[in-house]
Short mmCIF file of C-alpha atoms and ligand atoms in Angstrom, two decimals:
data_model
loop_
_atom_site.label_atom_id
_atom_site.label_comp_id
_atom_site.label_asym_id
_atom_site.label_seq_id
_atom_site.Cartn_x
_atom_site.Cartn_y
_atom_site.Cartn_z
CA UNK A 702 93.75 6.85 26.67
CA UNK A 703 92.01 6.95 30.04
CA UNK A 704 92.59 10.20 31.90
CA UNK A 705 95.64 10.53 34.14
CA UNK A 706 94.39 11.88 37.45
CA UNK A 707 96.05 13.38 40.53
CA UNK A 708 98.24 12.55 42.36
CA UNK A 709 99.98 11.00 39.33
CA UNK A 710 103.52 12.11 38.50
CA UNK A 711 104.15 13.99 35.23
CA UNK A 712 107.51 14.35 33.51
CA UNK A 713 108.92 17.54 32.03
CA UNK A 714 111.86 17.71 29.63
CA UNK A 715 113.54 21.04 30.16
CA UNK A 716 113.54 23.15 33.27
CA UNK A 717 113.37 26.83 32.33
CA UNK A 718 110.64 29.31 33.19
CA UNK A 719 108.08 27.68 30.90
CA UNK A 720 108.67 24.40 32.70
CA UNK A 721 108.42 26.16 36.03
CA UNK A 722 104.97 27.55 35.22
CA UNK A 723 103.94 24.06 34.12
CA UNK A 724 105.11 22.67 37.48
CA UNK A 725 103.09 25.34 39.33
CA UNK A 726 99.96 24.59 37.28
CA UNK A 727 100.38 20.83 37.76
CA UNK A 728 100.89 21.27 41.51
CA UNK A 729 97.71 23.33 41.82
CA UNK A 730 95.88 20.61 39.94
CA UNK A 731 97.14 17.94 42.36
CA UNK A 732 99.92 16.36 40.29
CA UNK A 733 103.57 15.79 41.07
CA UNK A 734 106.30 16.62 38.58
CA UNK A 735 109.76 15.32 37.76
CA UNK A 736 111.95 17.61 35.69
CA UNK A 737 114.89 16.49 33.56
CA UNK A 738 117.37 19.28 32.86
CA UNK A 739 121.19 19.29 32.96
CA UNK A 740 121.29 22.74 34.62
CA UNK A 741 121.85 22.37 38.39
CA UNK A 742 120.01 25.70 38.90
CA UNK A 743 117.02 24.81 36.70
CA UNK A 744 114.11 27.13 37.66
CA UNK A 745 111.58 24.30 37.20
CA UNK A 746 113.82 21.70 38.82
CA UNK A 747 113.95 23.81 41.99
CA UNK A 748 110.21 23.53 42.59
CA UNK A 749 109.57 20.03 41.22
CA UNK A 750 109.31 16.88 43.37
CA UNK A 751 112.43 15.63 41.61
CA UNK A 752 115.07 17.19 39.45
CA UNK A 753 116.95 14.65 37.35
CA UNK A 754 120.08 16.56 36.52
CA UNK A 755 121.12 14.84 33.32
CA UNK A 756 121.58 15.37 29.59
CA UNK A 757 118.60 14.88 27.26
CA UNK A 758 120.31 11.85 25.71
CA UNK A 759 121.27 10.21 29.00
CA UNK A 760 119.33 6.98 28.56
CA UNK A 761 119.70 5.84 32.17
CA UNK A 762 118.03 9.09 33.28
CA UNK A 763 115.37 8.71 30.57
CA UNK A 764 114.62 5.17 31.83
CA UNK A 765 114.19 6.53 35.33
CA UNK A 766 111.90 9.30 34.08
CA UNK A 767 109.80 6.84 32.06
CA UNK A 768 109.45 4.52 35.05
CA UNK A 769 108.52 7.31 37.44
CA UNK A 770 106.06 9.27 35.29
CA UNK A 771 102.58 8.59 33.92
CA UNK A 772 103.11 10.96 30.96
CA UNK A 773 105.87 13.24 29.70
CA UNK A 774 105.95 16.58 27.90
CA UNK A 775 108.51 19.23 27.00
CA UNK A 776 109.06 22.93 27.50
CA UNK A 777 111.59 23.52 24.76
CA UNK A 778 111.81 22.54 21.11
CA UNK A 779 115.38 21.33 21.09
CA UNK A 780 114.88 18.09 22.95
CA UNK A 781 116.30 15.48 20.56
CA UNK A 782 113.46 13.81 18.62
CA UNK A 783 115.16 10.46 19.41
CA UNK A 784 114.65 11.16 23.11
CA UNK A 785 110.91 11.69 22.62
CA UNK A 786 110.66 8.58 20.44
CA UNK A 787 112.54 6.52 23.00
CA UNK A 788 110.35 7.66 25.91
CA UNK A 789 107.20 7.05 23.85
CA UNK A 790 107.99 3.32 23.85
CA UNK A 791 107.26 3.22 27.57
CA UNK A 792 104.99 6.11 28.41
CA UNK A 793 102.63 8.70 26.87
CA UNK A 794 104.65 11.55 25.32
CA UNK A 795 102.88 14.70 24.11
CA UNK A 796 103.53 16.41 21.73
CA UNK A 797 104.95 13.65 19.52
CA UNK A 798 108.54 13.51 18.29
CA UNK A 799 107.23 13.97 14.74
CA UNK A 800 105.46 17.25 15.61
CA UNK A 801 108.42 18.57 17.61
CA UNK A 802 110.93 17.76 14.88
CA UNK A 803 109.03 19.92 12.38
CA UNK A 804 109.23 22.85 14.79
CA UNK A 805 112.91 22.39 15.68
CA UNK A 806 114.28 22.83 12.18
CA UNK A 807 113.51 26.03 10.29
CA UNK A 808 113.76 24.30 6.91
CA UNK A 809 111.34 21.52 7.92
CA UNK A 810 109.05 24.16 9.42
CA UNK A 811 108.87 26.38 6.32
CA UNK A 812 108.55 23.31 4.06
CA UNK A 813 105.65 22.09 6.20
CA UNK A 814 103.94 25.49 5.82
CA UNK A 815 104.47 25.45 2.07
CA UNK A 816 103.19 21.87 1.72
CA UNK A 817 100.01 22.73 3.60
CA UNK A 818 99.28 25.96 1.77
CA UNK A 819 99.88 28.15 4.82
CA UNK A 820 101.09 31.72 4.17
CA UNK A 821 104.82 32.22 4.73
CA UNK A 822 107.63 34.39 3.39
CA UNK A 823 109.92 33.31 0.54
CA UNK A 824 112.86 31.14 1.65
CA UNK A 825 115.66 28.90 0.42
CA UNK A 826 117.54 26.17 2.30
CA UNK A 827 121.29 26.85 2.48
CA UNK A 828 123.46 23.74 2.83
CA UNK A 829 126.43 25.10 0.89
CA UNK A 830 127.73 28.38 -0.53
CA UNK A 831 126.31 27.53 -3.95
CA UNK A 832 122.80 27.65 -2.52
CA UNK A 833 123.45 31.34 -1.82
CA UNK A 834 125.02 31.95 -5.24
CA UNK A 835 121.98 30.35 -6.90
CA UNK A 836 119.34 31.87 -4.62
CA UNK A 837 116.54 33.89 -6.14
CA UNK A 838 117.46 37.62 -6.21
CA UNK A 839 114.04 38.34 -4.66
CA UNK A 840 115.30 36.92 -1.33
CA UNK A 841 117.49 40.01 -0.80
CA UNK A 842 117.56 41.88 1.47
CA UNK A 843 117.15 38.78 3.58
CA UNK A 844 117.85 37.16 6.91
CA UNK A 845 120.17 34.19 7.14
CA UNK A 846 119.27 31.96 10.08
CA UNK A 847 120.84 28.76 11.33
CA UNK A 848 118.30 26.00 10.72
CA UNK A 849 118.52 24.62 14.26
CA UNK A 850 119.00 25.85 17.82
CA UNK A 851 118.43 29.56 17.18
CA UNK A 852 116.36 31.51 19.70
CA UNK A 853 115.84 35.10 20.84
CA UNK A 854 117.30 36.35 17.56
CA UNK A 855 120.53 34.35 18.05
CA UNK A 856 122.00 32.63 14.99
CA UNK A 857 120.57 35.24 12.63
CA UNK A 858 122.12 37.87 10.39
CA UNK A 859 120.51 40.49 8.18
CA UNK A 860 122.11 40.15 4.74
CA UNK A 861 121.61 42.83 2.11
CA UNK A 862 123.15 40.93 -0.78
CA UNK A 863 124.83 37.67 -1.78
CA UNK A 864 128.26 38.71 -0.51
CA UNK A 865 126.93 39.51 2.91
CA UNK A 866 125.03 36.22 2.92
CA UNK A 867 128.21 34.31 2.03
CA UNK A 868 130.13 36.08 4.79
CA UNK A 869 127.36 35.32 7.31
CA UNK A 870 127.20 31.67 6.22
CA UNK A 871 130.96 31.36 6.76
CA UNK A 872 130.62 33.03 10.16
CA UNK A 873 128.04 30.37 11.07
CA UNK A 874 130.80 27.89 10.20
CA UNK A 875 128.93 26.33 7.33
CA UNK A 876 126.09 25.15 9.55
CA UNK A 877 122.91 24.42 7.60
CA UNK A 878 120.93 27.64 7.30
CA UNK A 879 117.78 29.07 5.81
CA UNK A 880 117.73 32.29 3.82
CA UNK A 881 114.48 34.18 4.30
CA UNK A 882 113.29 37.24 2.47
CA UNK A 883 113.24 40.15 4.94
CA UNK A 884 109.63 41.26 5.15
CA UNK A 885 108.55 44.81 5.93
CA UNK A 886 106.73 44.26 9.18
CA UNK A 887 103.67 46.27 10.17
CA UNK A 888 103.72 44.39 13.46
CA UNK A 889 103.86 40.82 14.84
CA UNK A 890 101.16 38.68 16.43
CA UNK A 891 101.02 35.24 17.99
CA UNK A 892 98.39 32.65 18.73
CA UNK A 893 98.74 30.20 21.57
CA UNK A 894 96.36 27.27 21.47
CA UNK A 895 95.83 23.89 23.02
CA UNK A 896 94.68 20.77 21.19
CA UNK A 897 93.52 17.62 22.93
CA UNK A 898 93.69 13.96 21.95
CA UNK A 899 90.23 14.16 20.33
CA UNK A 900 91.25 17.07 18.11
CA UNK A 901 89.37 19.69 20.12
CA UNK A 902 91.18 23.05 19.87
CA UNK A 903 90.94 26.08 22.15
CA UNK A 904 92.73 29.24 21.00
CA UNK A 905 93.70 31.98 23.40
CA UNK A 906 93.10 35.54 22.22
CA UNK A 907 95.65 36.68 19.62
CA UNK A 908 98.49 38.73 21.14
CA UNK A 909 100.48 41.52 19.50
CA UNK A 910 104.21 41.37 20.18
CA UNK A 911 107.09 43.80 20.01
CA UNK A 912 110.72 42.77 20.25
CA UNK A 913 113.92 44.44 21.42
CA UNK A 914 117.23 43.12 20.13
CA UNK A 915 115.45 40.00 18.86
CA UNK A 916 113.91 39.18 22.26
CA UNK A 917 110.20 39.45 23.01
CA UNK A 918 109.69 42.68 24.92
CA UNK A 919 105.98 43.44 25.23
CA UNK A 920 102.79 41.50 24.40
CA UNK A 921 99.43 43.24 24.33
CA UNK A 922 96.10 41.46 24.25
CA UNK A 923 93.95 41.73 22.29
CA UNK A 924 96.22 42.51 19.35
CA UNK A 925 95.34 45.75 17.56
CA UNK A 926 94.16 45.56 13.97
CA UNK A 927 90.94 44.05 12.73
CA UNK A 928 89.02 41.26 14.42
CA UNK A 929 89.17 39.56 11.03
CA UNK A 930 92.97 39.46 11.12
CA UNK A 931 92.98 38.10 14.68
CA UNK A 932 90.50 35.42 13.69
CA UNK A 933 92.44 34.38 10.59
CA UNK A 934 95.61 34.05 12.67
CA UNK A 935 93.70 31.73 15.03
CA UNK A 936 92.37 29.72 12.06
CA UNK A 937 95.85 29.29 10.58
CA UNK A 938 97.22 28.24 13.98
CA UNK A 939 94.42 25.72 14.35
CA UNK A 940 95.15 24.31 10.89
CA UNK A 941 98.84 23.95 11.79
CA UNK A 942 97.98 22.06 15.00
CA UNK A 943 95.65 19.78 13.10
CA UNK A 944 98.16 19.02 10.32
CA UNK A 945 100.84 18.29 12.93
CA UNK A 946 98.47 15.97 14.79
CA UNK A 947 99.49 18.08 17.73
CA UNK A 948 98.51 17.31 21.33
CA UNK A 949 99.44 19.94 23.91
CA UNK A 950 100.01 23.70 23.99
CA UNK A 951 101.39 25.25 20.79
CA UNK A 952 102.58 28.79 20.06
CA UNK A 953 102.47 30.18 16.51
CA UNK A 954 104.22 33.44 15.61
CA UNK A 955 103.06 35.55 12.68
CA UNK A 956 104.31 38.58 10.80
CA UNK A 957 101.82 41.14 9.55
CA UNK A 958 103.19 42.77 6.42
CA UNK A 959 101.09 45.15 4.28
CA UNK A 960 98.05 43.93 6.18
CA UNK A 961 98.73 40.25 5.31
CA UNK A 962 99.53 37.43 7.72
CA UNK A 963 102.63 35.27 7.28
CA UNK A 964 103.46 32.42 9.63
CA UNK A 965 106.94 32.99 11.08
CA UNK A 966 107.55 30.01 13.34
CA UNK A 967 105.94 27.48 15.65
CA UNK A 968 106.90 26.58 19.22
CA UNK A 969 105.84 23.08 20.37
CA UNK A 970 105.26 24.27 23.94
CA UNK A 971 103.75 27.20 25.82
CA UNK A 972 104.97 30.52 24.46
CA UNK A 973 106.48 33.61 26.08
CA UNK A 974 103.68 35.69 24.55
CA UNK A 975 101.15 33.46 26.36
CA UNK A 976 102.37 34.30 29.88
CA UNK A 977 99.42 36.70 30.12
CA UNK A 978 97.03 33.73 30.18
CA UNK A 979 98.08 33.00 33.77
CA UNK A 980 96.56 36.27 34.98
CA UNK A 981 93.80 37.06 32.51
CA UNK A 982 92.36 33.81 31.17
CA UNK A 983 90.01 31.36 32.81
CA UNK A 984 92.52 28.60 32.04
CA UNK A 985 96.23 29.33 31.53
CA UNK A 986 98.38 27.95 28.71
CA UNK A 987 100.16 25.83 31.33
CA UNK A 988 96.98 24.34 32.75
CA UNK A 989 95.98 23.47 29.16
CA UNK A 990 99.35 21.76 28.74
CA UNK A 991 98.64 19.64 31.82
CA UNK A 992 95.09 18.91 30.65
CA UNK A 993 96.13 17.87 27.14
CA UNK A 994 98.95 15.72 28.53
CA UNK A 995 96.68 13.97 30.99
CA UNK A 996 93.78 13.39 28.58
CA UNK A 997 91.47 15.79 30.44
CA UNK A 998 89.07 18.00 28.50
CA UNK A 999 90.55 21.44 27.78
CA UNK A 1000 89.52 24.39 29.91
CA UNK A 1001 87.82 27.60 28.82
CA UNK A 1002 90.47 29.78 27.15
CA UNK A 1003 88.60 33.09 27.22
CA UNK A 1004 90.24 36.19 28.66
CA UNK A 1005 88.30 38.17 31.24
CA UNK A 1006 90.44 41.33 30.88
CA UNK A 1007 92.82 43.10 28.57
CA UNK A 1008 96.48 42.35 29.28
CA UNK A 1009 99.88 43.91 28.75
CA UNK A 1010 102.86 41.67 29.49
CA UNK A 1011 106.34 43.12 29.86
CA UNK A 1012 109.43 40.89 29.92
CA UNK A 1013 112.11 41.75 32.46
CA UNK A 1014 115.61 40.94 31.27
CA UNK A 1015 118.79 40.63 33.28
CA UNK A 1016 120.00 43.95 31.83
CA UNK A 1017 117.87 45.69 34.44
CA UNK A 1018 120.26 44.51 37.17
CA UNK A 1019 123.18 46.38 35.58
CA UNK A 1020 123.12 50.07 36.37
CA UNK A 1021 125.23 52.28 34.13
CA UNK A 1022 127.17 54.99 35.92
CA UNK A 1023 130.16 57.15 34.98
CA UNK A 1024 132.47 54.62 36.60
CA UNK A 1025 131.02 51.71 34.65
CA UNK A 1026 128.33 49.09 35.17
CA UNK A 1027 127.15 48.10 38.62
CA UNK A 1028 125.18 45.02 39.56
CA UNK A 1029 122.29 45.90 41.84
CA UNK A 1030 118.77 44.70 42.60
CA UNK A 1031 116.13 46.75 40.72
CA UNK A 1032 113.68 48.75 42.85
CA UNK A 1033 110.78 46.31 43.01
CA UNK A 1034 108.80 48.62 45.33
CA UNK A 1035 108.00 50.65 42.20
CA UNK A 1036 106.04 47.69 40.84
CA UNK A 1037 104.53 46.57 44.13
CA UNK A 1038 102.53 49.80 44.38
CA UNK A 1039 100.57 49.05 41.20
CA UNK A 1040 97.51 47.06 42.31
CA UNK A 1041 96.63 45.47 38.96
CA UNK A 1042 100.19 44.47 38.10
CA UNK A 1043 101.15 40.84 38.58
CA UNK A 1044 104.90 40.23 38.86
CA UNK A 1045 106.29 36.73 38.22
CA UNK A 1046 109.89 35.78 39.00
CA UNK A 1047 111.49 32.76 37.38
CA UNK A 1048 113.85 31.83 40.22
CA UNK A 1049 116.98 32.17 38.07
CA UNK A 1050 120.28 31.85 39.81
CA UNK A 1051 121.72 35.20 38.72
CA UNK A 1052 121.05 37.96 36.21
CA UNK A 1053 122.85 38.19 32.88
CA UNK A 1054 122.41 40.60 29.97
CA UNK A 1055 119.62 39.35 27.71
CA UNK A 1056 118.50 36.67 30.17
CA UNK A 1057 114.76 36.44 30.86
CA UNK A 1058 114.45 36.87 34.63
CA UNK A 1059 110.80 37.75 35.26
CA UNK A 1060 107.79 39.40 33.67
CA UNK A 1061 104.78 41.35 34.77
CA UNK A 1062 101.27 41.50 33.42
CA UNK A 1063 98.98 44.48 33.86
CA UNK A 1064 95.38 43.28 34.00
CA UNK A 1065 92.63 45.78 33.29
CA UNK A 1066 89.10 45.84 31.92
CA UNK A 1067 90.16 48.82 29.80
CA UNK A 1068 92.78 48.15 27.13
CA UNK A 1069 94.17 51.70 26.86
CA UNK A 1070 94.49 51.98 30.62
CA UNK A 1071 96.35 48.65 30.76
CA UNK A 1072 98.86 49.92 28.18
CA UNK A 1073 99.34 53.22 30.03
CA UNK A 1074 99.85 51.58 33.44
CA UNK A 1075 102.27 48.98 32.03
CA UNK A 1076 104.38 51.57 30.22
CA UNK A 1077 104.54 53.79 33.31
CA UNK A 1078 105.55 50.81 35.45
CA UNK A 1079 108.22 49.85 32.98
CA UNK A 1080 109.60 53.38 32.89
CA UNK A 1081 109.63 53.47 36.70
CA UNK A 1082 111.98 50.48 37.02
CA UNK A 1083 113.79 50.87 33.77
P1 ADP B 2571 113.61 33.38 17.21
O1 ADP B 2571 113.63 31.89 17.23
O2 ADP B 2571 114.88 33.99 17.63
O3 ADP B 2571 112.37 33.95 17.86
P2 ADP B 2571 112.49 34.46 14.73
O4 ADP B 2571 112.54 33.79 13.40
O5 ADP B 2571 111.14 34.56 15.37
O6 ADP B 2571 113.55 33.71 15.64
O7 ADP B 2571 113.12 35.90 14.58
C1 ADP B 2571 113.18 36.83 15.65
C2 ADP B 2571 112.63 38.19 15.21
O8 ADP B 2571 113.38 38.69 14.08
C3 ADP B 2571 111.20 38.11 14.69
O9 ADP B 2571 110.27 38.16 15.75
C4 ADP B 2571 111.16 39.36 13.79
O10 ADP B 2571 111.04 40.54 14.56
C5 ADP B 2571 112.52 39.35 13.14
N1 ADP B 2571 112.48 38.57 11.87
C6 ADP B 2571 112.76 37.26 11.75
N2 ADP B 2571 112.60 36.83 10.48
C7 ADP B 2571 112.19 37.89 9.76
C8 ADP B 2571 111.85 38.09 8.38
N3 ADP B 2571 111.91 37.10 7.49
N4 ADP B 2571 111.48 39.35 8.01
C9 ADP B 2571 111.44 40.36 8.91
N5 ADP B 2571 111.74 40.24 10.20
C10 ADP B 2571 112.11 39.02 10.66
MG1 MG B 2572 110.45 33.94 17.19
#
């Protein structure tokens, strides 16, 4: 494909914060963006040239998007594969429907890992109660997860034995699930990479992630642990991208258990743990997404500093007092006084518990100092 150059218009399926950062990157690079998202308050839609407020299977809107855009990408994995296939008849779509559909179903994802000899935890597909009754005893204690549409720990239940698994399966209303062995986690890491149409891959430095209530809380870069472990994570992620024939930005989450890496899941889009690339890498994960989409060579993915990224959830807006919970704006002045702290708001309409509203990244040449400053800043607003 010949390169798509500015001021071409690019299409984005999905309009959350990841889409919004893509729009910003594309704008800086001279492109225009149309966003398709049913949410009238879509954070990306608000800053795009056009916001097509329609469902992902609204074919009239898809026709309009295909006619108006030189190439189309996505910011979330749950876009119907049929939508991507349909658009691909008229316009370049990256990543492909085939790659996205592997990542949007946990059973397809784990089966893909198994088929390609990539390390992963033990699992069993659960279509019916008998699959739980017949499951290998080694899967308990386990985690039962709905196969599709889960995110931020939603659609998951820790199940200590078969009875608990049966109860959880019924609570998920018989939806197809996957039963995973619950691993003892030392910690979690992720690799964000970009792969271009010629198969060239650039990995960003491996991040170490901690979660709170199933939602990413803090990412630190570089991840602790050995350089060897960070490098093998990057190699596995690269192998995944290659086997998927992936073009675009890809996030791969890993568990580290007893010093060993296990792939947890893949995200066919930029990743929350890659927000730090905006402030500390020569090229951000969003610029790479634009570059891969447009057939431009990928940028240099090296980081020039250590980074600590802290997610800011809507909970922060709810102050607990003796008389109950009060909605109030957090004291942003506490963050503004930190000179190497970069705060990014997502432009969400209003705060809700558990909703990702903003994040900040502390950028420092010294890793320990970055961690200290970030934790102090978090405590100051928290
Ligand atoms: P989500 O799509 O919600 O991110 P994940 O599969 O990544 O779903 O699960 C969210 C978090 O739950 C993980 O980051 C990890 O902390 C924990 N978790 C998930 N699966 C397992 C497992 N098999 N063993 C141990 N912890 C797990
Ligand atoms: Mg996850």
